[in-house]
XYZ file of C-alpha atoms in Angstrom:
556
model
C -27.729 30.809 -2.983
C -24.257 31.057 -4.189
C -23.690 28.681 -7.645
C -20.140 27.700 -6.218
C -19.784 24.825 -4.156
C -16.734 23.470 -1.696
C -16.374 19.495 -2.461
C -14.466 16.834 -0.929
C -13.944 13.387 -2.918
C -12.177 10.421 -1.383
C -10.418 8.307 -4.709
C -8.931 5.996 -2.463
C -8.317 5.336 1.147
C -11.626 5.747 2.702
C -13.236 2.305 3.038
C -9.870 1.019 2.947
C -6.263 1.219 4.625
C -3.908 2.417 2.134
C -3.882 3.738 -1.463
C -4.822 7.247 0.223
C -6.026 9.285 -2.967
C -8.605 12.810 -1.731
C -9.422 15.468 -3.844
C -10.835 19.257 -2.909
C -12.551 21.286 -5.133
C -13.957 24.516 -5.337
C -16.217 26.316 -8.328
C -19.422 26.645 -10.111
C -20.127 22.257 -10.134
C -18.452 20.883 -12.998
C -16.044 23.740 -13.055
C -14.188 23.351 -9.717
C -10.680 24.091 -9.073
C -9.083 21.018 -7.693
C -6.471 19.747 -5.615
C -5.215 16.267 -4.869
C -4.232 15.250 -1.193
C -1.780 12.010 -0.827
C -1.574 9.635 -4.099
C -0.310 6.557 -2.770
C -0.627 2.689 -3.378
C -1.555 -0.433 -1.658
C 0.312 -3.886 -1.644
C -0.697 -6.980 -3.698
C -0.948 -10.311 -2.415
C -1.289 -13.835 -4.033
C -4.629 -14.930 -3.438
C -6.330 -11.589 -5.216
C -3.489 -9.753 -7.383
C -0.955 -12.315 -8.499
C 1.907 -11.197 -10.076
C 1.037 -7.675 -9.817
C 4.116 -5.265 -8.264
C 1.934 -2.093 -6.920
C -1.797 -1.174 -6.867
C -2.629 2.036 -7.705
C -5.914 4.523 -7.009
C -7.720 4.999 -10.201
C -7.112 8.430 -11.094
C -9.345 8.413 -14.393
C -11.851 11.023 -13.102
C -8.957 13.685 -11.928
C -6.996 12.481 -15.113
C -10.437 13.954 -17.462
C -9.756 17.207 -15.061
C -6.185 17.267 -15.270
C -6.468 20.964 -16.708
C -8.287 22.202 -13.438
C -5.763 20.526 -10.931
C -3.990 23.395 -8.908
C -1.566 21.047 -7.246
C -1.165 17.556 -5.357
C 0.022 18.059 -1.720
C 1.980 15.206 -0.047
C 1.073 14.732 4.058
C 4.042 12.510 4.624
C 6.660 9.997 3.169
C 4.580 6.358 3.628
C 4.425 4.246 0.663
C 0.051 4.599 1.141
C 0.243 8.225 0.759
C 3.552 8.995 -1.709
C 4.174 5.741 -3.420
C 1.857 6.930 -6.585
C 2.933 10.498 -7.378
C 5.584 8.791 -9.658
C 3.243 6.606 -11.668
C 0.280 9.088 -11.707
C 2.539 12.077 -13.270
C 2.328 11.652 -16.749
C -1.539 11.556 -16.071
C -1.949 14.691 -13.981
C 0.791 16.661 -14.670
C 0.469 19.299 -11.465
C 2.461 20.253 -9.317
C 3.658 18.287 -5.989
C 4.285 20.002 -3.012
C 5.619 18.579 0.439
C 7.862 19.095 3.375
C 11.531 18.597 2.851
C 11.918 14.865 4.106
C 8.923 13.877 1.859
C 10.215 15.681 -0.584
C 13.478 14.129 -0.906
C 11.305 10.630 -0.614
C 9.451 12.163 -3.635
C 12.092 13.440 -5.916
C 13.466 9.566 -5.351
C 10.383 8.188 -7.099
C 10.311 11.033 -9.893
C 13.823 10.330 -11.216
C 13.190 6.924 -11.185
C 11.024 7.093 -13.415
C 12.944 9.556 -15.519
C 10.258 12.472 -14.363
C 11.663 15.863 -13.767
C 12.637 16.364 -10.020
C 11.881 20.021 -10.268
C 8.131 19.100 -10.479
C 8.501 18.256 -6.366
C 8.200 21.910 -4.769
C 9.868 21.825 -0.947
C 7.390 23.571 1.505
C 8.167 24.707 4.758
C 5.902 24.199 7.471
C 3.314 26.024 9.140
C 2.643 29.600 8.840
C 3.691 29.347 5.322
C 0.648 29.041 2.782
C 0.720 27.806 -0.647
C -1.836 29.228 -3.295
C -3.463 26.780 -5.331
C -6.213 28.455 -7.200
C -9.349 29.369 -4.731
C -7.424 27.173 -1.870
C -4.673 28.229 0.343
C -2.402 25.743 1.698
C -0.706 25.246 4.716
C 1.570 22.006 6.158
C 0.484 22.266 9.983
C 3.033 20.024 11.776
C 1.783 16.753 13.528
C 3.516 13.270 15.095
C 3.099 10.031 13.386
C 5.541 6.985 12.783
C 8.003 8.924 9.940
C 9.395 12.358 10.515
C 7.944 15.544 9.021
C 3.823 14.540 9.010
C 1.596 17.287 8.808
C -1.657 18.113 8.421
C -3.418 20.189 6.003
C -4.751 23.372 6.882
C -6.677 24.196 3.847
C -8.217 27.635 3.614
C -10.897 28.205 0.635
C -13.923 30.730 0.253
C -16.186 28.588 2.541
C -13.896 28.665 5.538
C -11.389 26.425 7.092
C -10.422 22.727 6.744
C -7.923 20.240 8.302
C -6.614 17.192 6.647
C -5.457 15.520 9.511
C -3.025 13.270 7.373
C -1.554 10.438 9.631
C -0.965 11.184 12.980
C -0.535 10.459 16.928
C -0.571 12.891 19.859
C 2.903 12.249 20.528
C 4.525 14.833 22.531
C 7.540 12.946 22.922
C 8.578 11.415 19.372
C 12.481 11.291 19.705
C 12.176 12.176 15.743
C 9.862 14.848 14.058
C 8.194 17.515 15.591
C 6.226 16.393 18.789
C 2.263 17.231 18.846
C 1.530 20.782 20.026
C -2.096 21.439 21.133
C -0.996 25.403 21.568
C -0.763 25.730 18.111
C -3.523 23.588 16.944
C -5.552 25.297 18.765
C -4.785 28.743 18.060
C -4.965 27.216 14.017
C -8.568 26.241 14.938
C -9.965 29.608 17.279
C -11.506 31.441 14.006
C -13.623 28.346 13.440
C -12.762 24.864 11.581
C -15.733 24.341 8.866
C -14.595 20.398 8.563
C -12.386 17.918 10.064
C -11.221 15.507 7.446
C -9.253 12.714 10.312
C -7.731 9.384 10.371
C -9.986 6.120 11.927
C -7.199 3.506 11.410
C -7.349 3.264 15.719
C -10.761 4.553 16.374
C -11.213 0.607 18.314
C -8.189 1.514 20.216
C -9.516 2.537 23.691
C -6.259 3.263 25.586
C -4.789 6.571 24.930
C -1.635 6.060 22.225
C 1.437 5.579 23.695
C 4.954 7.997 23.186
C 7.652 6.431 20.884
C 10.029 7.390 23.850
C 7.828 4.763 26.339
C 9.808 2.157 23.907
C 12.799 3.157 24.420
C 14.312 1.426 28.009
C 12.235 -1.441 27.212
C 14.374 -2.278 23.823
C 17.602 -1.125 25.433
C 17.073 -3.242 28.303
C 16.448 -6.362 26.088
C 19.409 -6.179 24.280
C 21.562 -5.485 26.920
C 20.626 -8.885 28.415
C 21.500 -10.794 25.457
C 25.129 -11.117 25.632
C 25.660 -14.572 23.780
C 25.207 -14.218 19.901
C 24.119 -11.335 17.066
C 20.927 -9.035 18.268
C 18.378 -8.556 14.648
C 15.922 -6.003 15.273
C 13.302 -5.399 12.536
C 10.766 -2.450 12.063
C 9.294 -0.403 9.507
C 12.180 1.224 8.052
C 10.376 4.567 7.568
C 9.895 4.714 11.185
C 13.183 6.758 11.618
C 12.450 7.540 15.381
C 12.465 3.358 16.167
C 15.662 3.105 13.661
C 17.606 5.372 15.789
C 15.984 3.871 18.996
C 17.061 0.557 18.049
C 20.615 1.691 16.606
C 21.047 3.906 20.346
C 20.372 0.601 22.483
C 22.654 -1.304 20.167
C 25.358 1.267 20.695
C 24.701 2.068 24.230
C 25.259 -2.066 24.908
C 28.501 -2.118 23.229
C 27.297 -3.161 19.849
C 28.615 -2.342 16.315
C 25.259 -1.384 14.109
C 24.565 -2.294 10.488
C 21.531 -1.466 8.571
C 21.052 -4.509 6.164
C 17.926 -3.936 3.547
C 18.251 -0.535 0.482
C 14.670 0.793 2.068
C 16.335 1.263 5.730
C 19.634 3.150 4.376
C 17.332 5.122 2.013
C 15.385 6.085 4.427
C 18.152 7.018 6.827
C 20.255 8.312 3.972
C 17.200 10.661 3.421
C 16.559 11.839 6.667
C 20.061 13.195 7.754
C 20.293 14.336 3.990
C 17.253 16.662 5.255
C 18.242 17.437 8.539
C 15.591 15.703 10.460
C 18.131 13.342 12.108
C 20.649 14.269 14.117
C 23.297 11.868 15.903
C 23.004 8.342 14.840
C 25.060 5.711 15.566
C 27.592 5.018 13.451
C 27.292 2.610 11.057
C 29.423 -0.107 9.738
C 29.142 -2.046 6.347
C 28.149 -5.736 6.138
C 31.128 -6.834 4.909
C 33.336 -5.110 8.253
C 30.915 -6.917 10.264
C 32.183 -10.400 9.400
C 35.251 -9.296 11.581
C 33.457 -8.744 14.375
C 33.019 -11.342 17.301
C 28.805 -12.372 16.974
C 28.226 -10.616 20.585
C 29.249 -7.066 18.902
C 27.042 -6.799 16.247
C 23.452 -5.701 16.088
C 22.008 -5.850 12.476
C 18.537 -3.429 11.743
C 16.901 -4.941 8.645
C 14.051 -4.535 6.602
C 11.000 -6.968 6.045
C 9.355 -7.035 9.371
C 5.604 -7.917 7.311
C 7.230 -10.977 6.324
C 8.197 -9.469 2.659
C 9.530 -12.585 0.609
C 13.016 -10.379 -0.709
C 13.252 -8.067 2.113
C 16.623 -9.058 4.378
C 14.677 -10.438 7.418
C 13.190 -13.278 5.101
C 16.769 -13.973 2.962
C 18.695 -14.162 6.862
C 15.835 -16.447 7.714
C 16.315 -18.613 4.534
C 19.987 -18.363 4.839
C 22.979 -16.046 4.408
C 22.341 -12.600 3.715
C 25.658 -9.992 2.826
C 27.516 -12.412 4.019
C 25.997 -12.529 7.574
C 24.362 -15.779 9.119
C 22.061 -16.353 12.161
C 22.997 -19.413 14.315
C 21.729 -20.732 17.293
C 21.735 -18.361 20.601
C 21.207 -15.321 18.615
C 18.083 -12.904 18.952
C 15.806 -11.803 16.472
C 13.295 -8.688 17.247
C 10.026 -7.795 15.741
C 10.404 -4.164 16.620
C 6.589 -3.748 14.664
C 3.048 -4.403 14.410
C 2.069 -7.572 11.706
C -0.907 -5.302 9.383
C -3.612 -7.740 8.856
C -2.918 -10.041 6.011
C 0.692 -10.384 6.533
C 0.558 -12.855 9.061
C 1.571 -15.846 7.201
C 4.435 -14.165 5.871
C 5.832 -12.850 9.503
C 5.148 -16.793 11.074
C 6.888 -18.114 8.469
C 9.773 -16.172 9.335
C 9.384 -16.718 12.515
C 9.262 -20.481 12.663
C 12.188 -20.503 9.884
C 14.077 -18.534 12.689
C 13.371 -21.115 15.134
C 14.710 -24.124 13.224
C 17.479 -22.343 13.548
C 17.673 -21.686 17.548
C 17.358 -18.077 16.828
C 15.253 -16.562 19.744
C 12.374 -14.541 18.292
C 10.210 -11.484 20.625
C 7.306 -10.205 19.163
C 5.241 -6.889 20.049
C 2.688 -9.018 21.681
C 3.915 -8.037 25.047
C 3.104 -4.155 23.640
C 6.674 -3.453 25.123
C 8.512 -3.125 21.559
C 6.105 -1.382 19.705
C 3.628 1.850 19.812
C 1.240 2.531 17.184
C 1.783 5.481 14.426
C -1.927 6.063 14.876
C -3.859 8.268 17.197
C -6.596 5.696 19.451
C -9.768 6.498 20.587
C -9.405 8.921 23.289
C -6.675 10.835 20.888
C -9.643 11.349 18.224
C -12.072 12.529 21.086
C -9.284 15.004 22.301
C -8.441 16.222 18.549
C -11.748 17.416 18.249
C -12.190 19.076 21.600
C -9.389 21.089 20.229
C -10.335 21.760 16.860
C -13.647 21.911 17.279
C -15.188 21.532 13.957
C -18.650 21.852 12.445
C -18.454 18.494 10.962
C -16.117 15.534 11.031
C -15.607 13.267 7.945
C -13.514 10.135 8.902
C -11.295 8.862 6.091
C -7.983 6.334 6.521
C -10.004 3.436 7.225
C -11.863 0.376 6.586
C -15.608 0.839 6.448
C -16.252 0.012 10.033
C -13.440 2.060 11.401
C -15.789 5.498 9.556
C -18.664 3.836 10.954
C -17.258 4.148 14.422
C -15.590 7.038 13.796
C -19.169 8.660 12.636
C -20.764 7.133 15.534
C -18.241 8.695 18.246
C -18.515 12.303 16.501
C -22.067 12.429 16.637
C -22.046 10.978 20.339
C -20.123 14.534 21.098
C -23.172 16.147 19.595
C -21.177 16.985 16.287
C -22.078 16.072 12.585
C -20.463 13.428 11.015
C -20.777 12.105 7.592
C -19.648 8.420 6.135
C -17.631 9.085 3.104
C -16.369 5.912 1.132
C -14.215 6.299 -2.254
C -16.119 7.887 -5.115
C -18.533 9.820 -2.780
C -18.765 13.308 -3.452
C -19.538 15.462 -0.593
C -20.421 19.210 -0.649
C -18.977 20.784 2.479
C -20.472 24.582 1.417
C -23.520 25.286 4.179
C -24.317 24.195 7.022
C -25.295 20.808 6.256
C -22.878 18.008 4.291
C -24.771 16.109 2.001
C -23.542 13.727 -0.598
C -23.809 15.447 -4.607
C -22.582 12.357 -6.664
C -21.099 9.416 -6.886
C -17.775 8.474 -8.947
C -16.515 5.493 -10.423
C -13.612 4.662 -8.664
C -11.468 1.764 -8.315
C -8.118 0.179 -8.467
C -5.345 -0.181 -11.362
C -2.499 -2.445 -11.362
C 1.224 -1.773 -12.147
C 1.837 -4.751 -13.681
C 5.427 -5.364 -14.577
C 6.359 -1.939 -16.442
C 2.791 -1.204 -17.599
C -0.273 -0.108 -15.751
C -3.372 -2.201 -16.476
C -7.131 -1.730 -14.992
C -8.830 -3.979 -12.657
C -11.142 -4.780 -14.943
C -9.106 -5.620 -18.166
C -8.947 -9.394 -17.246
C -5.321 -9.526 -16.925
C -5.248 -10.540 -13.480
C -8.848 -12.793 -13.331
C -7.500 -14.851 -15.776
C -3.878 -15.425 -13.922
C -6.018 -16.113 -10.982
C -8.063 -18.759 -13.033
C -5.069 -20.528 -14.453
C -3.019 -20.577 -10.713
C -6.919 -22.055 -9.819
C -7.417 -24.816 -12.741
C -4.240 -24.860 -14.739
C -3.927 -24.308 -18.757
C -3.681 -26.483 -21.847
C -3.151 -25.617 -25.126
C -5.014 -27.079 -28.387
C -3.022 -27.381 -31.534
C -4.956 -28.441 -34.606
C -4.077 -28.667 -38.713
C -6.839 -28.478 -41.371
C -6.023 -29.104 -44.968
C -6.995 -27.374 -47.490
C -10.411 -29.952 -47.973
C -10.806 -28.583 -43.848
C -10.438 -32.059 -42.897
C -7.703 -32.523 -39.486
C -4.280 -33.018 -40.590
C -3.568 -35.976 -38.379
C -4.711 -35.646 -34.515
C -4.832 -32.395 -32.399
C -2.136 -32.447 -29.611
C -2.467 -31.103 -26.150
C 0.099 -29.330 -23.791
C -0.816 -29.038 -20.237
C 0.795 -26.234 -17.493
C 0.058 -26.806 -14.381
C -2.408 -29.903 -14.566
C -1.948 -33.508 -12.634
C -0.326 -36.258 -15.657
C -3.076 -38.544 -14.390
C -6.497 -39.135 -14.016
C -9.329 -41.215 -12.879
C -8.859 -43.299 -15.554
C -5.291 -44.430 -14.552
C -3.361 -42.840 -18.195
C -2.037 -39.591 -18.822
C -4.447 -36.907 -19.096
C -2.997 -35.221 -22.233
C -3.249 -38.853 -23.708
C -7.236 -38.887 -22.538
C -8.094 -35.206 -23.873
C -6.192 -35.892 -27.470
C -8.418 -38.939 -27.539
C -11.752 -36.615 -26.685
C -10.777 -34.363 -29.133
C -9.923 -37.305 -32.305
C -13.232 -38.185 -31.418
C -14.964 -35.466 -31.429
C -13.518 -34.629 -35.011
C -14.317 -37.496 -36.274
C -18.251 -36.629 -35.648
C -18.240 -33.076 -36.600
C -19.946 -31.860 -39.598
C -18.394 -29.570 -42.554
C -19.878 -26.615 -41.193
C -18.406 -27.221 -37.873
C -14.834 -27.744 -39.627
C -15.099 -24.460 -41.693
C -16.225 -21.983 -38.654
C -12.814 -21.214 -36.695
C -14.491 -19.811 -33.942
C -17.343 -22.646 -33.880
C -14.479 -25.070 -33.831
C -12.470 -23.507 -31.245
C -15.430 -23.079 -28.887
C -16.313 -26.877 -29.343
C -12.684 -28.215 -29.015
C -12.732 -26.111 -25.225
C -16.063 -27.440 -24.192
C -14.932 -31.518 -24.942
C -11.261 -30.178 -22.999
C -12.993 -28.486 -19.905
C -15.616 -31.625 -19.795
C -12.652 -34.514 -20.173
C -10.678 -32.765 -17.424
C -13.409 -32.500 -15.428
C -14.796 -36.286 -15.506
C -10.277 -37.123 -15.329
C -9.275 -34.424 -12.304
C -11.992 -32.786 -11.406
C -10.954 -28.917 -12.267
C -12.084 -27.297 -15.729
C -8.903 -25.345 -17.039
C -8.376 -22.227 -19.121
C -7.611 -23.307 -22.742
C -5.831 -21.957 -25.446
C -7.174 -23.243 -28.863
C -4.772 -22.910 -31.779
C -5.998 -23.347 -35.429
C -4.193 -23.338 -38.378
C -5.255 -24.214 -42.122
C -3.059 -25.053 -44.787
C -4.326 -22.781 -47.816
């Protein structure tokens, strides 16, 4: 039996949606050449990552293996598969390669950050091969919701595997190459040894619908709103809607302007790259307060209900200058992920104090998923016919299902969650190890772990408020007149009808008073002791035990 081993490890991404983060390898085990697939990040939110700006994949196991790392390959330009390579750099230090819209997406992020640009190789797409080490690498064209997706065709010693990225069977995207079974399967008649494919719709049971269904529907709205400003909203890397939206806008007489820096980067981008072709033309924000309400059609960012994003600032008021007043129309042009809801309603119903009328996607007229549904999977892997399917972009059910409709067509399947280590060589998949993976934070300008404490303990003082403990000791360690409290985000009264800080000093003078000389002596004794009488007074006054801060200081 051979002492090398094909391995595929999921970092992030698989168990999940988001924060996509796979790595190949191929060696003697512990010796495998490796290389990275996708390194992107997933959103906070303020219930479980206050404050935080990005979450990141944690890259410490690839970061100990940085010097067998033949390159990171980049499937396609969302934030969930590109958003890291910036951040993780300095860690990894290989190569990136990716199509020439991704790319330039790429490059962005890199100089940004004051990386070298260089370090983004452009790749064209399929035939071309890249070498990385044992692997060759090829960026097989596919449709999804931003242009230039591909897949991975990945050729190594063991035989053939896809990387199915993000994708639809669109054969009709308006932007980006359309889906072409021909060539998939002539890339998959020598044999495909694994399948590595996106769940996200695998409960989907309609086949996905073409971006140009949307089209006439969007057109025809706006041409029947002839009273006030038309707002469309949508994912601002979905280039193909953009220009959909921007056509019906022109088509009904309309001026367009793209309000929000992510939708002109991204359009910027994509004619910069050649992968769009006659758009509208634009006009700026500040021409558009010259033109008469019914003219204007404004494309803006934020349509997941992000706080600074320009559908929530025209919501909350004036944005560039422009206003929304009653008899105007405001389009969700998108589907609401799960766990943005509360954001996109309050939008919505800030829009409606307004008399703005607002149309969703619930109709399914505005919208079609980036996603390939059920039947799409099934017909992907009539096509490619592979020995074994692994399901990855997903949350654990959607690999469950995914598992459970590849084994109904009589093919293996194998449930892969982040930090499982699967060997692909042979005939049958079978997990080899499990890795520590998990999540780290960009926090501010510094990157933190999930486990340092940084962000329990900003959950726990959001939760129960802080106060800070200020006490003097002499030199004899006796108090220096009374400790003194000062409360953050705490209720000034309690039960007991007076101010809490007034309360907790009086806890505290008391509890001085009784303490022994060893008690006064021991800083950390003390301090532990001064927390326990806070946490208890608050409790019996408000009912919450905060987070305290004990300060000590001795006069020597």
């Amino acid at each position: 039996m051979s002492s090398e081993r094909l391995i595929y490890l999921p970092l992030g991404g698989a168990g999940e949606i988001g924060m996509n983060a796979y790595v190949y390898g191929y060696g003697a085990p512990e010796q495998e050449r490796l290389i990275v697939v996708d390194l992107g990040v997933a959103f906070p939110d303020m219930d479980g990552s206050p404050g935080v700006d990005l979450i990141l994949p944690d890259i410490a196991w690839l970061a100990e293996r940085r010097d067998r790392i033949d390159g990171v390959f980049i499937t396609h330009a969302h934030e969930d598969h590109v958003g890291a390579v910036s951040h993780t750099y300095e860690q990894l230090g290989a190569p990136i390669y990716a199509r020439p819209f991704t790319a330039n997406i790429a490059r962005r992020k890199m100089v940004e950050r004051g990386h070298p640009d260089d370090a983004v190789t452009v790749v064209a797409g399929w035939p071309d091969q890249v070498d990385a080490g044992p692997f060759k690498v090829g960026f097989l064209p596919m449709s999804h919701s931003i242009p230039e997706s591909a897949a991975l065709v990945i050729d190594t010693p063991e035989g053939r595997v896809i990387h199915s990225g993000d994708f639809k069977l669109d054969e009709t995207p308006l932007v980006g190459e359309p889906f072409d079974p021909d060539l998939w399967a002539e890339v998959s008649k020598d044999g495909v040894k694994a399948l590595i494919c996106d769940s996200t719709n695998v409960f989907s049971p309609n086949p996905g619908r073409s971006e140009a269904s949307v089209g006439p529907e969007i057109e025809k709205l706006v041409r029947a709103h002839d009273t006030g400003i038309v707002v469309a909203t949508t994912f601002a890397s979905n280039v193909a809607r953009v220009k959909t939206l921007a056509e019906a806008g022109d088509r009904a007489g309309r001026s367009i302007v793209l309000l929000g820096r992510a939708m002109r980067r991204m359009i910027e981008a994509s004619i910069e790259t050649g992968v769009l072709k006659d758009f509208p033309s634009v006009i700026s924000p500040e021409d558009a307060r010259n033109i008469p309400r019914e003219n204007l059609m404004l494309l803006v960012t934020g349509s997941q209900g992000e706080r600074r994003a320009a559908s929530a600032q025209l919501a909350n008021g004036k944005y560039m200058g422009l206003e929304l007043k009653e008899g105007d129309l405001f389009l969700f042009s998108s589907k609401t992920i799960p766990g943005n809801e509360r954001g996109v309603i309050r939008i919505m119903n800030q829009l409606s104090e307004k008399g703005v009328d607002v149309v969703d996607d619930s109709s399914g007229l505005y919208h079609v998923s980036g996603h390939a549904n059920l039947p799409d999977l099934e017909r992907l892997q009539e096509i490619v016919n592979p020995q074994v399917v692994v399901p990855m972009h997903g949350e654990h059910r959607h690999l469950r299902e995914h598992v459970k409709l590849t084994e109904g067509k009589g093919r293996t399947g194998v449930l892969a969650v982040n930090g499982m280590m699967i060997e692909l060589s042979g005939n049958a998949p079978r997990v080899v190890e499990y890795i520590e993976t998990g999540r780290t934070y960009l926090d501010g300008s510094v990157q933190i772990g999930a486990l340092d404490g940084v962000v329990r303990d900003r959950i726990r003082m959001a939760l129960n408020g802080h106060v800070t403990v200020t006490l003097i000791l002499d030199e004899e360690d006796e108090p220096l007149g009374d400790p003194w409290c000062e409360t953050m985000g705490i209720a000034e009264t309690g039960r007991s009808k007076a101010a809490v800080v007034e309360v907790l000093e009086a806890d505290l003078s008391q509890f001085l008073g009784r303490a022994d000389a060893k008690t006064l002596r021991d800083d950390s004794n003390l301090e532990e002791a001064l927390r326990r009488v806070v946490r208890k007074t608050a409790q019996d006054e408000i009912g919450k035990k905060p987070e305290v801060t004990v300060v000590i200081s001795r006069m020597h």
